[in-house]
Amino acid sequence: MLALFGSVEQGIIYAIMALGVYLTFRVLDFPDLTVDGSFVTGAATAAMMIVLGYNPLIATLAAVIAGFIAGCITGLLHTKGKINPLLSGILMMIALYSINLRIMGMTREGGAGVSNVPLLNTDTIFTMFQNFWGSLGIDDTISNMLREMGVESVPTTYGTVLVVLIITIIIKFIADWFLKTEVGLAIRATGDNKRMIRSFSANTDRLIILGLGLSNALVALAGALIAQYSKFSDIQMGVGMIVIGLASVIIGEAIFGTKTIVRTTFAVVAGAVIYRMIYAFALRVDFLDTGDMKLITAFIVILALVVPQIIDKQKEKKRKAKRMAERNAAHIPAPVEQGGNPLA
Amino acid sequence: MLKLDRINKIFNEGTPDEKIALDNINLRLAPGDFVTIIGSNGAGKSTMMNMISGALMPDFGSVTIDSNDVTRLPEYKRAHFIGRVFQDPMAGTAPAMTIEENLAIAYSRNQKRGLRFGVDKKRRDFFRTSLERLHLNLENRLTAKVGLLSGGERQALSLLMATFTKPSILLLDEHTAALDPSRADLITKLTKELVEADNLTTLMVTHNMQQALDLGNRLIMMDKGQIILEVSEDKKPGLTIPDLMTEFEHIRGEKMNSDRALLG
């Protein structure tokens, strides 16, 4: 129960990263691999600044800006350098590896490359909120209620889940709003039909750069929050992040659908939480080790990609078989198309 | 309104595939002119359209729209002046977006895009009244995804999107060629209505000679990258397909060998 609660908290933070991945993969139709690097850039920037004594809010904001810049550079590589999208992302990802070591190195005198920055006795966004939240005494009230209801292990605080939930919901609504503005519509059209949007006076290069910047700003924000949540920043923490983001997007879309933007962004957020829960359950299986998690992640994504196809095919087969059976039973010839609306 | 000055374009220059696509093209359109362009495959019709829209840059020569020299402006900047409908019905609209969102994108063609909602109450009303002109009942399907529409409906929507912001130049690139005859007729009729309603300066490429004769006040015929025949406003009414065929033979000294040009 407690492990599950923790995974929900993390899932809600990772949802911000998943929204970033959604923005590139789905909206812009740009498979952006910068994410593995920019996630750590966010974590490293926030951790470094917090260690150096900056306010955690300013540190988090700086992380967002760093992510934005990283995304914009990937965009420049692709649009101005005419480099293939996948390769632009990979180049940026590998470049960020060194940059991230340097960023974390800034915490130490003459430390060129540092691969881990702990945040043990420092303020974070979460401790700041906790100071205020703890004084309200709501935690005890809820815990007592749960204990009376027979729940034995209760989390120490509900402040963290509340604060991440607020941040993620705000970001979801901003994303919903942004994708409906004139610029947002143009970005969506860029991913949908570049030729069309160019003929309506939109600079697709600039829109791609902006979209990648915003996406990686979200990814870096998630990185900054995860670093403060788990109280360290590590050079390895971004490995496979893109696949996790993709898994969240795909799982969410498969379960909740993509009918409207509002629905889809909700699906992505929910997908990220569900992914974390599957992850938590998988970790509890005896014969699996934490090292197996990347394999499990890959497996989840493959399942989420393949299963819907199989289900669709089965449905179609059944529908066709049913129709043929009905037709054979009634000896009715194939239906003739009726003319109605001349353009329908 | 539109001025093409000595436009030249050579593809694959210096290779065995070298091809002169446009050979010293001069063309002037007065405001309100509706010029139809005919010619066989490879005559340079589409290349000329791409020169005007900015999808291709000329090797030599200049393009002027509304007395602005746009020769070196990229496509997206020129689009401020130009409305365009492509041959492929899928090319002019964004399929994953709704009808009203597509219209909102088109609505922002000649202004700066900002952080305002693309579709608000006022615009929705405007979109609805604009769609009514198509008589396709699309005004009641504003939130339907464009990908669900038929080719003809999409082309009609593209036509509306290209025209309802009153561009300085309207480019129609064989925009009925990919449709079946009855839908093509409908789009042709709509084209006529929309162009006449706003008196748009229009350039239309077509393979269909009859369509070229029925629409517009001027006609030009292209062959091998050159404009070989210009029919002026006073000569165009009364012109027939046999007239055009004879004219072509007369100019080129050979028979027009394209059945497609005749039957469209």
mmCIF file of C-alpha atoms in Angstrom, chain A residues 189-332:
data_model
loop_
_atom_site.group_PDB
_atom_site.id
_atom_site.type_symbol
_atom_site.label_atom_id
_atom_site.label_comp_id
_atom_site.label_asym_id
_atom_site.label_seq_id
_atom_site.Cartn_x
_atom_site.Cartn_y
_atom_site.Cartn_z
ATOM 1 C CA ALA A 189 -0.963 21.464 -37.977
ATOM 2 C CA THR A 190 2.825 21.329 -38.400
ATOM 3 C CA GLY A 191 2.730 17.772 -37.071
ATOM 4 C CA ASP A 192 -0.321 16.951 -39.156
ATOM 5 C CA ASN A 193 0.317 18.520 -42.566
ATOM 6 C CA LYS A 194 3.417 20.675 -43.067
ATOM 7 C CA ARG A 195 2.634 21.604 -46.629
ATOM 8 C CA MET A 196 -0.781 22.894 -45.649
ATOM 9 C CA ILE A 197 0.380 25.009 -42.722
ATOM 10 C CA ARG A 198 3.160 26.555 -44.821
ATOM 11 C CA SER A 199 0.590 27.622 -47.386
ATOM 12 C CA PHE A 200 -1.171 29.435 -44.525
ATOM 13 C CA SER A 201 1.876 31.550 -43.735
ATOM 14 C CA ALA A 202 3.287 29.625 -40.787
ATOM 15 C CA ASN A 203 7.045 29.245 -40.374
ATOM 16 C CA THR A 204 7.234 25.505 -39.717
ATOM 17 C CA ASP A 205 10.914 25.676 -38.713
ATOM 18 C CA ARG A 206 10.156 28.139 -35.950
ATOM 19 C CA LEU A 207 7.140 26.128 -34.783
ATOM 20 C CA ILE A 208 9.173 22.913 -34.601
ATOM 21 C CA ILE A 209 11.888 24.681 -32.582
ATOM 22 C CA LEU A 210 9.291 26.180 -30.243
ATOM 23 C CA GLY A 211 7.496 22.845 -29.830
ATOM 24 C CA LEU A 212 10.717 21.006 -29.021
ATOM 25 C CA GLY A 213 11.725 23.742 -26.587
ATOM 26 C CA LEU A 214 8.423 23.576 -24.723
ATOM 27 C CA SER A 215 8.477 19.789 -24.678
ATOM 28 C CA ASN A 216 11.955 19.633 -23.192
ATOM 29 C CA ALA A 217 11.104 22.411 -20.732
ATOM 30 C CA LEU A 218 8.404 20.106 -19.349
ATOM 31 C CA VAL A 219 10.794 17.146 -19.321
ATOM 32 C CA ALA A 220 13.381 19.193 -17.432
ATOM 33 C CA LEU A 221 10.727 20.344 -14.954
ATOM 34 C CA ALA A 222 9.883 16.695 -14.271
ATOM 35 C CA GLY A 223 13.619 15.998 -13.845
ATOM 36 C CA ALA A 224 13.980 18.889 -11.396
ATOM 37 C CA LEU A 225 11.005 17.689 -9.366
ATOM 38 C CA ILE A 226 12.163 14.049 -9.329
ATOM 39 C CA ALA A 227 15.607 15.163 -8.125
ATOM 40 C CA GLN A 228 14.010 17.106 -5.269
ATOM 41 C CA TYR A 229 11.582 14.300 -4.543
ATOM 42 C CA SER A 230 14.205 11.558 -4.355
ATOM 43 C CA LYS A 231 16.830 13.936 -2.911
ATOM 44 C CA PHE A 232 19.578 13.398 -5.437
ATOM 45 C CA SER A 233 20.499 14.037 -9.025
ATOM 46 C CA ASP A 234 22.368 11.365 -10.923
ATOM 47 C CA ILE A 235 23.831 11.218 -14.415
ATOM 48 C CA GLN A 236 22.122 7.868 -15.013
ATOM 49 C CA MET A 237 18.614 8.914 -14.011
ATOM 50 C CA GLY A 238 17.562 9.780 -17.560
ATOM 51 C CA VAL A 239 18.406 6.447 -19.156
ATOM 52 C CA GLY A 240 15.363 5.058 -20.939
ATOM 53 C CA MET A 241 13.271 8.119 -20.024
ATOM 54 C CA ILE A 242 11.997 8.472 -23.573
ATOM 55 C CA VAL A 243 10.660 4.921 -23.519
ATOM 56 C CA ILE A 244 8.952 5.533 -20.176
ATOM 57 C CA GLY A 245 7.367 8.689 -21.591
ATOM 58 C CA LEU A 246 6.262 6.836 -24.667
ATOM 59 C CA ALA A 247 4.897 3.975 -22.562
ATOM 60 C CA SER A 248 2.832 6.468 -20.557
ATOM 61 C CA VAL A 249 1.462 8.125 -23.690
ATOM 62 C CA ILE A 250 0.596 4.834 -25.361
ATOM 63 C CA ILE A 251 -0.947 3.218 -22.272
ATOM 64 C CA GLY A 252 -3.010 6.329 -21.533
ATOM 65 C CA GLU A 253 -4.230 6.688 -25.098
ATOM 66 C CA ALA A 254 -5.117 3.014 -25.321
ATOM 67 C CA ILE A 255 -7.209 3.155 -22.140
ATOM 68 C CA PHE A 256 -8.763 6.619 -22.245
ATOM 69 C CA GLY A 257 -8.818 7.439 -25.960
ATOM 70 C CA THR A 258 -7.817 10.520 -27.911
ATOM 71 C CA LYS A 259 -11.101 12.054 -28.898
ATOM 72 C CA THR A 260 -10.268 15.614 -27.868
ATOM 73 C CA ILE A 261 -7.140 17.412 -26.701
ATOM 74 C CA VAL A 262 -8.472 17.713 -23.145
ATOM 75 C CA ARG A 263 -9.166 13.994 -23.058
ATOM 76 C CA THR A 264 -5.799 13.082 -24.562
ATOM 77 C CA THR A 265 -3.739 15.146 -22.110
ATOM 78 C CA PHE A 266 -5.715 13.545 -19.288
ATOM 79 C CA ALA A 267 -4.992 10.136 -20.819
ATOM 80 C CA VAL A 268 -1.272 10.912 -20.901
ATOM 81 C CA VAL A 269 -1.233 11.982 -17.238
ATOM 82 C CA ALA A 270 -3.220 8.928 -16.181
ATOM 83 C CA GLY A 271 -1.032 6.716 -18.368
ATOM 84 C CA ALA A 272 2.066 7.920 -16.515
ATOM 85 C CA VAL A 273 0.523 7.072 -13.129
ATOM 86 C CA ILE A 274 -0.651 3.676 -14.344
ATOM 87 C CA TYR A 275 2.795 2.935 -15.737
ATOM 88 C CA ARG A 276 4.367 3.687 -12.326
ATOM 89 C CA MET A 277 1.880 1.385 -10.639
ATOM 90 C CA ILE A 278 2.593 -1.469 -13.044
ATOM 91 C CA TYR A 279 6.266 -0.801 -12.363
ATOM 92 C CA ALA A 280 5.711 -0.992 -8.585
ATOM 93 C CA PHE A 281 3.826 -4.268 -8.894
ATOM 94 C CA ALA A 282 6.454 -5.735 -11.191
ATOM 95 C CA LEU A 283 9.149 -4.874 -8.642
ATOM 96 C CA ARG A 284 7.358 -6.938 -6.023
ATOM 97 C CA VAL A 285 7.522 -10.091 -8.114
ATOM 98 C CA ASP A 286 10.137 -12.252 -6.377
ATOM 99 C CA PHE A 287 12.215 -13.338 -9.333
ATOM 100 C CA LEU A 288 12.539 -9.825 -10.760
ATOM 101 C CA ASP A 289 15.312 -7.436 -9.857
ATOM 102 C CA THR A 290 15.480 -3.620 -10.206
ATOM 103 C CA GLY A 291 17.950 -4.193 -13.016
ATOM 104 C CA ASP A 292 15.221 -5.935 -14.992
ATOM 105 C CA MET A 293 13.059 -2.827 -15.036
ATOM 106 C CA LYS A 294 14.244 -1.536 -18.409
ATOM 107 C CA LEU A 295 13.378 -4.896 -19.929
ATOM 108 C CA ILE A 296 9.950 -4.759 -18.327
ATOM 109 C CA THR A 297 9.446 -1.215 -19.599
ATOM 110 C CA ALA A 298 10.327 -2.249 -23.124
ATOM 111 C CA PHE A 299 7.974 -5.188 -22.748
ATOM 112 C CA ILE A 300 5.103 -2.951 -21.560
ATOM 113 C CA VAL A 301 5.582 -0.611 -24.525
ATOM 114 C CA ILE A 302 5.680 -3.504 -26.978
ATOM 115 C CA LEU A 303 2.495 -4.919 -25.467
ATOM 116 C CA ALA A 304 0.770 -1.535 -25.547
ATOM 117 C CA LEU A 305 1.716 -1.157 -29.212
ATOM 118 C CA VAL A 306 0.893 -4.661 -30.386
ATOM 119 C CA VAL A 307 -2.172 -5.659 -28.373
ATOM 120 C CA PRO A 308 -4.492 -2.890 -29.692
ATOM 121 C CA GLN A 309 -3.600 -3.940 -33.255
ATOM 122 C CA ILE A 310 -4.494 -7.564 -32.537
ATOM 123 C CA ILE A 311 -7.745 -6.546 -30.860
ATOM 124 C CA ASP A 312 -8.688 -4.323 -33.816
ATOM 125 C CA LYS A 313 -7.974 -7.114 -36.284
ATOM 126 C CA GLN A 314 -10.034 -9.594 -34.276
ATOM 127 C CA LYS A 315 -12.932 -7.150 -34.103
ATOM 128 C CA GLU A 316 -12.818 -6.568 -37.827
ATOM 129 C CA LYS A 317 -12.695 -10.300 -38.547
ATOM 130 C CA LYS A 318 -15.684 -10.929 -36.317
ATOM 131 C CA ARG A 319 -17.635 -8.069 -37.878
ATOM 132 C CA LYS A 320 -16.923 -9.330 -41.383
ATOM 133 C CA ALA A 321 -17.758 -12.925 -40.493
ATOM 134 C CA LYS A 322 -21.016 -11.788 -38.930
ATOM 135 C CA ARG A 323 -21.953 -9.781 -41.962
ATOM 136 C CA MET A 324 -21.158 -12.610 -44.355
ATOM 137 C CA ALA A 325 -23.209 -15.005 -42.245
ATOM 138 C CA GLU A 326 -26.172 -12.625 -42.286
ATOM 139 C CA ARG A 327 -25.892 -12.141 -46.007
ATOM 140 C CA ASN A 328 -25.636 -15.864 -46.725
ATOM 141 C CA ALA A 329 -28.601 -16.560 -44.480
ATOM 142 C CA ALA A 330 -30.801 -14.019 -46.198
ATOM 143 C CA HIS A 331 -29.497 -14.622 -49.753
ATOM 144 C CA ILE A 332 -29.314 -10.891 -50.228
#
